[in-house]
Amino acid sequence: MSLNHHPNQDTMVQIRWLIRRDMPEVLRIEQESFEYTWTEEYFLSCLRQRNCIGMVAEYNHQIVGFMIYELHKSMIQVLNFAVAPEFRQQGIGRQMVQRVIDKLSQQRRREIVLEVRETNLSAQLFFRKMDFRAVSVL
């Protein structure tokens, strides 16, 4: 697969709610992205919770990224987030995070919280570039 990509130009994707038939592609991205992966059962049990939301990024009818997050009274917590390795560094993750940032409001949810493994330097750098800051090391 080849994608003509020019540096400094984002690959435009459609961001939409995750649906059940997206799971095979989401699981593939999960397997390619993490050493310790969520199972399909874990994804589904999480998404059954009222405050848990899944979204995907789609490019040419292919799922190229996903994010699972929870809405809480005063914050949004990102639980799982990945972009397919062959689509990284193309602005897709930035577009997905921006979609969640847009859900913040002055009155209610004012922050986004997430955990990044200490060994996941690329994710740390990505979120730092998006103006996130580390608040603790677990």
Tab-separated table of C-alpha atoms in Angstrom:
chain	number	residue	atom	x	y	z
A	1	MET	CA	0.000	0.000	0.000
A	2	SER	CA	1.318	3.404	-0.871
A	3	LEU	CA	0.158	6.779	0.257
A	4	ASN	CA	1.491	9.863	-1.460
A	5	HIS	CA	2.187	12.039	1.526
A	6	HIS	CA	3.929	15.343	1.618
A	7	PRO	CA	5.565	16.414	4.884
A	8	ASN	CA	3.640	19.185	6.643
A	9	GLN	CA	0.413	18.135	4.938
A	10	ASP	CA	-2.133	16.186	6.977
A	11	THR	CA	-3.831	13.132	5.515
A	12	MET	CA	-7.497	14.070	5.777
A	13	VAL	CA	-9.608	11.376	7.379
A	14	GLN	CA	-13.234	10.936	8.297
A	15	ILE	CA	-13.651	10.638	12.061
A	16	ARG	CA	-16.774	8.798	13.154
A	17	TRP	CA	-18.169	6.637	15.949
A	18	LEU	CA	-16.730	3.149	16.240
A	19	ILE	CA	-19.229	0.443	15.267
A	20	ARG	CA	-19.114	-3.309	15.838
A	21	ARG	CA	-17.972	-4.169	12.305
A	22	ASP	CA	-14.873	-1.954	12.805
A	23	MET	CA	-13.523	-4.321	15.473
A	24	PRO	CA	-11.332	-6.536	13.227
A	25	GLU	CA	-9.431	-3.487	11.936
A	26	VAL	CA	-9.274	-1.892	15.395
A	27	LEU	CA	-7.860	-5.133	16.815
A	28	ARG	CA	-5.280	-5.303	14.013
A	29	ILE	CA	-4.099	-1.761	14.791
A	30	GLU	CA	-4.035	-2.618	18.512
A	31	GLN	CA	-1.866	-5.707	17.844
A	32	GLU	CA	0.520	-3.749	15.607
A	33	SER	CA	0.817	-0.897	18.103
A	34	PHE	CA	1.182	-2.334	21.593
A	35	GLU	CA	3.063	-5.046	23.415
A	36	TYR	CA	0.241	-5.480	25.947
A	37	THR	CA	-3.011	-5.435	24.008
A	38	TRP	CA	-6.696	-5.199	24.801
A	39	THR	CA	-8.793	-8.215	23.843
A	40	GLU	CA	-11.962	-7.854	21.794
A	41	GLU	CA	-13.935	-8.731	24.935
A	42	TYR	CA	-12.234	-5.924	26.844
A	43	PHE	CA	-12.975	-3.400	24.078
A	44	LEU	CA	-16.619	-4.456	24.005
A	45	SER	CA	-17.086	-4.462	27.787
A	46	CYS	CA	-15.576	-0.987	27.953
A	47	LEU	CA	-17.772	0.315	25.130
A	48	ARG	CA	-20.897	-1.042	26.848
A	49	GLN	CA	-20.363	1.461	29.662
A	50	ARG	CA	-22.618	4.496	29.327
A	51	ASN	CA	-19.791	7.021	29.554
A	52	CYS	CA	-17.364	5.169	27.244
A	53	ILE	CA	-17.060	6.282	23.625
A	54	GLY	CA	-15.150	4.831	20.695
A	55	MET	CA	-14.212	6.660	17.527
A	56	VAL	CA	-12.277	5.704	14.442
A	57	ALA	CA	-10.389	7.542	11.719
A	58	GLU	CA	-11.191	6.269	8.242
A	59	TYR	CA	-9.169	6.819	5.077
A	60	ASN	CA	-10.361	5.376	1.751
A	61	HIS	CA	-12.879	3.128	3.573
A	62	GLN	CA	-10.096	1.695	5.766
A	63	ILE	CA	-9.822	2.168	9.535
A	64	VAL	CA	-6.435	3.805	10.146
A	65	GLY	CA	-6.805	4.849	13.792
A	66	PHE	CA	-9.023	4.553	16.845
A	67	MET	CA	-9.572	6.146	20.225
A	68	ILE	CA	-11.519	4.937	23.251
A	69	TYR	CA	-12.334	7.535	25.902
A	70	GLU	CA	-14.574	8.073	28.911
A	71	LEU	CA	-16.605	11.162	29.715
A	72	HIS	CA	-16.458	12.137	33.389
A	73	LYS	CA	-18.030	15.059	35.185
A	74	SER	CA	-15.011	17.360	34.989
A	75	MET	CA	-12.682	15.585	32.541
A	76	ILE	CA	-12.269	13.259	29.582
A	77	GLN	CA	-10.038	10.225	30.092
A	78	VAL	CA	-8.422	8.665	27.029
A	79	LEU	CA	-8.168	4.913	27.653
A	80	ASN	CA	-6.740	3.630	24.374
A	81	PHE	CA	-5.522	5.374	21.236
A	82	ALA	CA	-3.517	4.228	18.231
A	83	VAL	CA	-2.884	4.981	14.579
A	84	ALA	CA	-1.885	2.185	12.193
A	85	PRO	CA	1.928	2.171	11.879
A	86	GLU	CA	1.866	2.804	8.127
A	87	PHE	CA	-0.294	5.929	8.666
A	88	ARG	CA	1.676	7.565	11.486
A	89	GLN	CA	3.334	10.973	11.124
A	90	GLN	CA	0.537	12.131	8.810
A	91	GLY	CA	-1.606	14.229	11.168
A	92	ILE	CA	-4.245	11.548	11.775
A	93	GLY	CA	-3.601	11.290	15.517
A	94	ARG	CA	-3.605	15.083	15.767
A	95	GLN	CA	-7.014	15.251	14.081
A	96	MET	CA	-8.412	12.639	16.483
A	97	VAL	CA	-7.037	14.367	19.587
A	98	GLN	CA	-8.373	17.699	18.309
A	99	ARG	CA	-11.835	16.137	18.026
A	100	VAL	CA	-11.673	15.234	21.739
A	101	ILE	CA	-10.260	18.662	22.679
A	102	ASP	CA	-13.284	20.181	20.930
A	103	LYS	CA	-15.510	18.327	23.429
A	104	LEU	CA	-14.058	20.270	26.365
A	105	SER	CA	-16.118	23.143	27.717
A	106	GLN	CA	-15.554	26.019	30.109
A	107	GLN	CA	-18.438	24.971	32.352
A	108	ARG	CA	-17.951	21.224	32.690
A	109	ARG	CA	-15.124	19.150	31.298
A	110	ARG	CA	-11.948	21.185	31.405
A	111	GLU	CA	-9.158	18.637	31.016
A	112	ILE	CA	-8.126	15.501	29.172
A	113	VAL	CA	-6.269	12.837	31.141
A	114	LEU	CA	-4.376	9.839	29.765
A	115	GLU	CA	-1.564	7.472	30.626
A	116	VAL	CA	1.474	6.859	28.436
A	117	ARG	CA	4.021	4.159	29.195
A	118	GLU	CA	7.396	5.497	30.264
A	119	THR	CA	8.942	3.448	27.442
A	120	ASN	CA	6.625	4.925	24.777
A	121	LEU	CA	8.745	7.904	23.800
A	122	SER	CA	6.960	8.543	20.495
A	123	ALA	CA	3.607	8.907	22.308
A	124	GLN	CA	5.174	11.179	24.929
A	125	LEU	CA	6.596	13.418	22.207
A	126	PHE	CA	3.301	13.386	20.278
A	127	PHE	CA	1.277	14.532	23.292
A	128	ARG	CA	3.894	17.095	24.310
A	129	LYS	CA	3.634	18.560	20.793
A	130	MET	CA	-0.150	18.729	21.332
A	131	ASP	CA	0.496	20.837	24.502
A	132	PHE	CA	-0.201	18.053	26.994
A	133	ARG	CA	2.050	17.923	30.040
A	134	ALA	CA	3.169	15.107	32.310
A	135	VAL	CA	1.687	15.404	35.788
A	136	SER	CA	3.026	12.210	37.372
A	137	VAL	CA	5.056	9.095	36.690
A	138	LEU	CA	3.402	5.811	37.651
